[in-house]
Coordinates of C-alpha atoms in Angstrom, one line a residue:
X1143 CA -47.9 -32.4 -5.3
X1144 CA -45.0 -30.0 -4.3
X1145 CA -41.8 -31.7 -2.2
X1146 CA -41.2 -30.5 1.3
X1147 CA -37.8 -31.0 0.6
X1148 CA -38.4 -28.0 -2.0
X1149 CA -37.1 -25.2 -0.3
X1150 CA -33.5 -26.9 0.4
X1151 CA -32.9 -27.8 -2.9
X1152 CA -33.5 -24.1 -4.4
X1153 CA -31.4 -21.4 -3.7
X1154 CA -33.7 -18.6 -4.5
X1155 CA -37.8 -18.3 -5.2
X1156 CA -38.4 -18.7 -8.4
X1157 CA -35.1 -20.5 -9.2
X1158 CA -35.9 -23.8 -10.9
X1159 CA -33.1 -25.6 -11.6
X1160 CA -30.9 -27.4 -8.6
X1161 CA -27.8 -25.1 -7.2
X1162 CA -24.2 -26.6 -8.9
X1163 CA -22.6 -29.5 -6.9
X1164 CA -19.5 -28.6 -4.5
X1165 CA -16.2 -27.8 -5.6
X1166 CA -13.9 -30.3 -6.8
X1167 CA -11.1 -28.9 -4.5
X1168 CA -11.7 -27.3 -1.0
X1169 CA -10.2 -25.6 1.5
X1170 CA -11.4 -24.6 4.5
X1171 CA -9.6 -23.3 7.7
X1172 CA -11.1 -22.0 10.6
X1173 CA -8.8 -20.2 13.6
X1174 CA -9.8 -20.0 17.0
X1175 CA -8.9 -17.3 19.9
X1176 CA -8.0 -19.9 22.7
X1177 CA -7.2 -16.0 24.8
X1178 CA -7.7 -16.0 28.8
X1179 CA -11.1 -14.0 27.6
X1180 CA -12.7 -16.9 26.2
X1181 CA -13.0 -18.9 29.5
X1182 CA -17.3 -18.5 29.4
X1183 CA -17.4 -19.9 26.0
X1184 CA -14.7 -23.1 26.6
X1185 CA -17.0 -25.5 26.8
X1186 CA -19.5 -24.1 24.4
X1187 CA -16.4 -24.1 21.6
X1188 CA -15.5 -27.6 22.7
X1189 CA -18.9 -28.7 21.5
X1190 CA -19.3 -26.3 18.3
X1191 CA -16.0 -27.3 17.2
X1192 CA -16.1 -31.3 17.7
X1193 CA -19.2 -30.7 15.6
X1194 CA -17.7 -28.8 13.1
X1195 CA -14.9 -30.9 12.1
X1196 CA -16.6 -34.1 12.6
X1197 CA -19.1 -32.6 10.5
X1198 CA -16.3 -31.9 7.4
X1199 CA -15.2 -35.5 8.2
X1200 CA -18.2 -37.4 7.8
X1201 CA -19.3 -35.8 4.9
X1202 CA -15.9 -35.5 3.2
X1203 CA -15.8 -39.3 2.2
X1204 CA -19.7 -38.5 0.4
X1205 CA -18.4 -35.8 -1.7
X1206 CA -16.3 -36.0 -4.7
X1207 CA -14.3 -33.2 -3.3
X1208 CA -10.7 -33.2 -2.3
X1209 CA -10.6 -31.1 0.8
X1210 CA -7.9 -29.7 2.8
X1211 CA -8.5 -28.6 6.4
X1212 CA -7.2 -26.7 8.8
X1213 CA -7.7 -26.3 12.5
X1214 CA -5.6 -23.6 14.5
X1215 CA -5.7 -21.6 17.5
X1216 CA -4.1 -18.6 18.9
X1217 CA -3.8 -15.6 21.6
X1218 CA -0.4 -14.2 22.1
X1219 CA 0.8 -17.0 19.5
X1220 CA -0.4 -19.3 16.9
X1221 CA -0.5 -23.1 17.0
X1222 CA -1.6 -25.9 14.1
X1223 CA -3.8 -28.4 15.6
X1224 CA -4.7 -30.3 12.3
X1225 CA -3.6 -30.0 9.0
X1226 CA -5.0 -33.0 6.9
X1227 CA -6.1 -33.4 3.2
X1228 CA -8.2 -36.4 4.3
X1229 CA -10.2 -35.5 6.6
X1230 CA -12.4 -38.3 6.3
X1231 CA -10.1 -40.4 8.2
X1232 CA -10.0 -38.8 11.1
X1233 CA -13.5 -38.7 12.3
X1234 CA -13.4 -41.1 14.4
X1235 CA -10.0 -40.0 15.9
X1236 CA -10.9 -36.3 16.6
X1237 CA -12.4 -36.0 20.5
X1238 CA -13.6 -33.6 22.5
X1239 CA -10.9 -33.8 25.0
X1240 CA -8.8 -33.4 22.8
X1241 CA -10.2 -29.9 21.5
X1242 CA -10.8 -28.5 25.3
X1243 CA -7.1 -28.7 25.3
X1244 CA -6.3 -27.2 22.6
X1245 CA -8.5 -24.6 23.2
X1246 CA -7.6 -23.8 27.0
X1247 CA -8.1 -20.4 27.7
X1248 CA -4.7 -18.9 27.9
X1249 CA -2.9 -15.1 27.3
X1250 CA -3.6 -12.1 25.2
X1251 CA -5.5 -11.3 21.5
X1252 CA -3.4 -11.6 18.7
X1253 CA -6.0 -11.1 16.3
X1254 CA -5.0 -9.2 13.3
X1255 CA -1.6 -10.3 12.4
X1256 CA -3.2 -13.8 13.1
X1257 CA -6.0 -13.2 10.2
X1258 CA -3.8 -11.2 7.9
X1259 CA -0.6 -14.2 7.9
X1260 CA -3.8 -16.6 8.0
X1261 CA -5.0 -15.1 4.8
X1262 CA -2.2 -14.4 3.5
X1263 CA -1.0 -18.5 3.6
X1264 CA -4.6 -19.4 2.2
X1265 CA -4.3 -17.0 -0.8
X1266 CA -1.4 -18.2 -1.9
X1267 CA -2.3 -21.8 -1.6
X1268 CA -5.4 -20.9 -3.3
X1269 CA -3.7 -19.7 -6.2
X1270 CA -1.7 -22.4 -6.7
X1271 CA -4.6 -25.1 -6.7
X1272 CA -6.7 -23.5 -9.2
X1273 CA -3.6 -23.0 -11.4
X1274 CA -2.8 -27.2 -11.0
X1275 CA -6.7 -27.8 -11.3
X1276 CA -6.6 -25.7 -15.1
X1277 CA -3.5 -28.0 -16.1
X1278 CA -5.5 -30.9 -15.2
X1279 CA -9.1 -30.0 -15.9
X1280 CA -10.7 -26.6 -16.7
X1281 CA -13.9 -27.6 -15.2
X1282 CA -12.4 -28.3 -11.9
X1283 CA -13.3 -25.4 -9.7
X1284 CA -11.6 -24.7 -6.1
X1285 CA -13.2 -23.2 -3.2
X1286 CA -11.9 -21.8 -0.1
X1287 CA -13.3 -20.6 3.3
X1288 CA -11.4 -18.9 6.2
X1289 CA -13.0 -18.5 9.5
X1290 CA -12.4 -16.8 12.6
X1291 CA -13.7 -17.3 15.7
X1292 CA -13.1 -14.8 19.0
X1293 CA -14.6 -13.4 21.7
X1294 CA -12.4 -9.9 21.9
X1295 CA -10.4 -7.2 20.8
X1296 CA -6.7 -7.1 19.4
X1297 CA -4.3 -6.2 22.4
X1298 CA -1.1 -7.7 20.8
X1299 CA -0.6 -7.2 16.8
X1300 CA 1.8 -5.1 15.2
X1301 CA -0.1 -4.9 12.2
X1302 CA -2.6 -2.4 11.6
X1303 CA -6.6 -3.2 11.0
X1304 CA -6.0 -1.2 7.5
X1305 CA -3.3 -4.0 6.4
X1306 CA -5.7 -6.6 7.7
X1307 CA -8.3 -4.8 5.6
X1308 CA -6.3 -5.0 2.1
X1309 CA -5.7 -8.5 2.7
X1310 CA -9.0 -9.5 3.2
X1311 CA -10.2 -7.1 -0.3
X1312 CA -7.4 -9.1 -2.2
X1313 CA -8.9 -12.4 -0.6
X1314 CA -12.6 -11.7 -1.0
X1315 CA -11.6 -10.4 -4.9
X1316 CA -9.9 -13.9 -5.7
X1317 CA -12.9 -15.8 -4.3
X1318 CA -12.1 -16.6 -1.0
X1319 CA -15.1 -16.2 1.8
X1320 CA -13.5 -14.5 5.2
X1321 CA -15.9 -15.6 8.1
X1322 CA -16.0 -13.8 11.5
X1323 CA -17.7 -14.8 14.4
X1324 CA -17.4 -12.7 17.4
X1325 CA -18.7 -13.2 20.9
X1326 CA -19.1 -10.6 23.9
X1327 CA -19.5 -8.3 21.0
X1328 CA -21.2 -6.0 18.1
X1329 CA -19.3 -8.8 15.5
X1330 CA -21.2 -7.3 12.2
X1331 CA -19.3 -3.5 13.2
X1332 CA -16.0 -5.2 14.5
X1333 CA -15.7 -7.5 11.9
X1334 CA -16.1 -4.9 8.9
X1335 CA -13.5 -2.3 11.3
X1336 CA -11.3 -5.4 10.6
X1337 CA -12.2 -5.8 6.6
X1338 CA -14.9 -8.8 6.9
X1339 CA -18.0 -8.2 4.8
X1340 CA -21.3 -7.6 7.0
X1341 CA -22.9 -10.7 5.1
X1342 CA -20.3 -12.6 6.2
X1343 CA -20.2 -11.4 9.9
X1344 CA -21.9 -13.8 12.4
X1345 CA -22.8 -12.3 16.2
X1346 CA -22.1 -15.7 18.5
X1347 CA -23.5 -15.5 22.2
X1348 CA -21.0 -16.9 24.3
X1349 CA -23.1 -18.7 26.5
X1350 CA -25.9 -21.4 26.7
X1351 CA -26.3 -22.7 22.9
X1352 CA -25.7 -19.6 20.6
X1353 CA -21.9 -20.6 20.3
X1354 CA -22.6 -24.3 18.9
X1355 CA -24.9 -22.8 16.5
X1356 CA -22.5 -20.3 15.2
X1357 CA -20.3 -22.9 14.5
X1358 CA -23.0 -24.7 12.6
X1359 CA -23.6 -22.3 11.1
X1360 CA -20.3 -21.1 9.8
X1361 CA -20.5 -25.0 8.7
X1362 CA -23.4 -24.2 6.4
X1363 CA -21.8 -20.9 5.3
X1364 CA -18.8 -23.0 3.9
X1365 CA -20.8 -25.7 2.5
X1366 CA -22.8 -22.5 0.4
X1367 CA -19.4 -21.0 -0.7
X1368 CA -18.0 -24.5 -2.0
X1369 CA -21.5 -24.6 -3.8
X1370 CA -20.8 -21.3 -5.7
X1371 CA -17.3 -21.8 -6.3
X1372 CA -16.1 -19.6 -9.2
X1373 CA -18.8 -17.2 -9.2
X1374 CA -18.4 -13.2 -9.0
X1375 CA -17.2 -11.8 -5.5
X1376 CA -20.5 -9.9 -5.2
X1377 CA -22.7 -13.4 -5.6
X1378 CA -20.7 -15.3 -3.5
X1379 CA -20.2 -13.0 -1.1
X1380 CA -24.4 -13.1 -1.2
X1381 CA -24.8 -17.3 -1.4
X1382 CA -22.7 -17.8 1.4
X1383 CA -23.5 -15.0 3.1
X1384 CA -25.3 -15.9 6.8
X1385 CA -28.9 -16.6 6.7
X1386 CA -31.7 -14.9 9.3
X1387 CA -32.7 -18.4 10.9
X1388 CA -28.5 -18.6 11.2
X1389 CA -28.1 -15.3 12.9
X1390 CA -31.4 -15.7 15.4
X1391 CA -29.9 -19.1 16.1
X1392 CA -26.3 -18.4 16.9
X1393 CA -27.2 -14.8 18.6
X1394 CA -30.0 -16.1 21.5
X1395 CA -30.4 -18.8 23.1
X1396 CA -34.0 -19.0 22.7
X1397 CA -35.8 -22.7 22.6
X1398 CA -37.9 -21.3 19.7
X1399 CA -35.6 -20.1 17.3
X1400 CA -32.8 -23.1 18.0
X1401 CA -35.9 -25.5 17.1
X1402 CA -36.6 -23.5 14.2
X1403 CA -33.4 -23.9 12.7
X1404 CA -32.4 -27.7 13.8
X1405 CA -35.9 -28.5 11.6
X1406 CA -34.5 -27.0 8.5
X1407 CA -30.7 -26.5 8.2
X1408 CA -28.6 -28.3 11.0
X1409 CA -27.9 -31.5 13.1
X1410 CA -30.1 -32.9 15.8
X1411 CA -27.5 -33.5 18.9
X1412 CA -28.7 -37.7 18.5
X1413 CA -27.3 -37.4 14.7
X1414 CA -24.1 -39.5 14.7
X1415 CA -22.9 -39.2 11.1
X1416 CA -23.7 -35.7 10.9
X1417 CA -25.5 -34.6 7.9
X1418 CA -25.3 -34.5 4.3
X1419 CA -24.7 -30.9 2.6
X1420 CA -26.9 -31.4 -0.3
X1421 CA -30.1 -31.9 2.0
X1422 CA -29.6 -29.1 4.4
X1423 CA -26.7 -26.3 3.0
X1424 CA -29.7 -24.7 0.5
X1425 CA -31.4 -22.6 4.0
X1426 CA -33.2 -19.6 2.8
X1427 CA -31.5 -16.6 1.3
X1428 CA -29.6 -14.3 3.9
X1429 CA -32.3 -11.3 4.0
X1430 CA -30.8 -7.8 3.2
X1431 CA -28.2 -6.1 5.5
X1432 CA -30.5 -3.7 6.5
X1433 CA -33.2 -5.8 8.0
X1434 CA -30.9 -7.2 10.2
X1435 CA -28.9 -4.5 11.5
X1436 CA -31.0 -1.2 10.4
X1437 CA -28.6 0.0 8.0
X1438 CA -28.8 0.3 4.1
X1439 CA -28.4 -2.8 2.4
X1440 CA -25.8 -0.8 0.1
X1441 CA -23.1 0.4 1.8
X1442 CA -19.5 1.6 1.1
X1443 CA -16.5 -0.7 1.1
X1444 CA -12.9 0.4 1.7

């Protein structure tokens, strides 16, 4: 008698052994435009956020992972609004008052000298934890996720979208996954004009509930790359890549779809210890690139 759990605990059809636990070591940071553009979305973040940290924290204390997390926000300037390597204690200190502050819509779009000194601080921290995790243990592997969240276009960096483009390449070809979600926007073309890979590219409406189901998403994303820690750019770039169910979740706010995906991969709103990774991370495959946006699923990368 097959398990209806099947199709969460394989990866792929015809895979038939279970998907590697998550890394020993993770870090995960997620940046969000708090610009004056983002006022029809506030409220939506609030919510997609709350759940997205609380979701790290409940879970964090059920994993034999070390993770380090960061929360951060910016428009004309950056600010740290967490910074914790136990996460797990702060669960039940995290509101969402608390976030719709930090979050208040306010000035213009730094966006790519945010990502590139973003990137540029996760690199070299994730460097230096894989080189302390092969003193200590060579099976020890370290993942890391960086994700950005906006609703617009740069109007205040003085770095060019090419620089931002190398930094994400040196990133991705260490083994860090570079998330972008974009609202008000085509994300998949803006986020590759920036140097994020399509699979990794997530179209966010900014209204109703396709915001709080990008951010669950991107949670799910995360959980996928901390799953495939230490394998090739090209297949991790493809496990954590986002799903179909994802993208028709996070880019309509259709009952249907948002039904579809709450039965299989995320939280029902009544869940109050959010929800374990290992049940509900292993959602289908993402389909190819070009059955999503009507372009060839091989395409050239600068």
């Amino acid at each position: 008698m097959p398990l209806s759990c099947l199709g969460r605990v394989k990866r792929n059809a015809g895979e038939s052994k279970r998907p590697p636990p998550l890394a020993e070591v993770q870090l995960n940071h997620i940046r969000c435009d708090r610009s004056g553009s983002t006022t029809s979305m506030h409220e939506e973040s609030t919510n997609g956020l709350y759940d997205y940290i609380t979701t790290f924290a409940n879970n964090a204390d059920k994993q034999n992972s070390k993770i380090h997390f960061k929360f951060g926000t910016f428009d004309d300037a950056t600010e740290s609004c967490l910074d914790t390597t136990n996460i797990a204690n702060i669960k039940d200190t995290v509101l969402k008052d608390w976030i719709r502050d930090k979050i208040e819509p306010r000035g213009m779009t730094r966006l790519v000298d945010t990502a590139y000194e973003d990137i540029d601080e996760l690199l070299k921290k994730f460097k230096e934890e894989k080189i302390k995790a092969n003193k200590t243990n060579l099976e020890t592997r370290v993942s890391a996720v960086y994700c950005l969240v906006t609703d617009g276009f740069d109007n205040k960096s003085n770095r060019s979208c090419e620089q931002l483009k190398k930094k994400i390449k040196e990133a991705n070809e260490e083994g860090i996954t570079c998330m972008y979600l974009g609202a008000n926007q085509d994300a998949i073309s803006t986020g590759r004009n920036f140097g994020f890979n399509m699979e990794n590219c997530l179209n966010i409406d900014s209204s109703g509930d396709g915001t709080e189901q990008g951010f669950r998403s991107a949670t799910l994303s995360a959980a996928r790359a901390a799953t495939y820690a230490g394998a090739t750019p090209q297949v991790l770039r493809q496990r954590s890549g986002f799903t179909q169910m994802e993208r028709e979740s996070s880019s309509q706010s259709v009952n249907t779809s948002i039904n579809m995906f709450h039965s299989i991969s995320a939280p029902q709103p009544t869940t109050q210890n959010g929800f374990n990774f290992q049940n509900v991370m292993f959602a289908p495959p993402p389909i190819p690139v070009n059955s999503i946006l009507g372009t060839p699923a091989t395409f050239l990368r600068s």
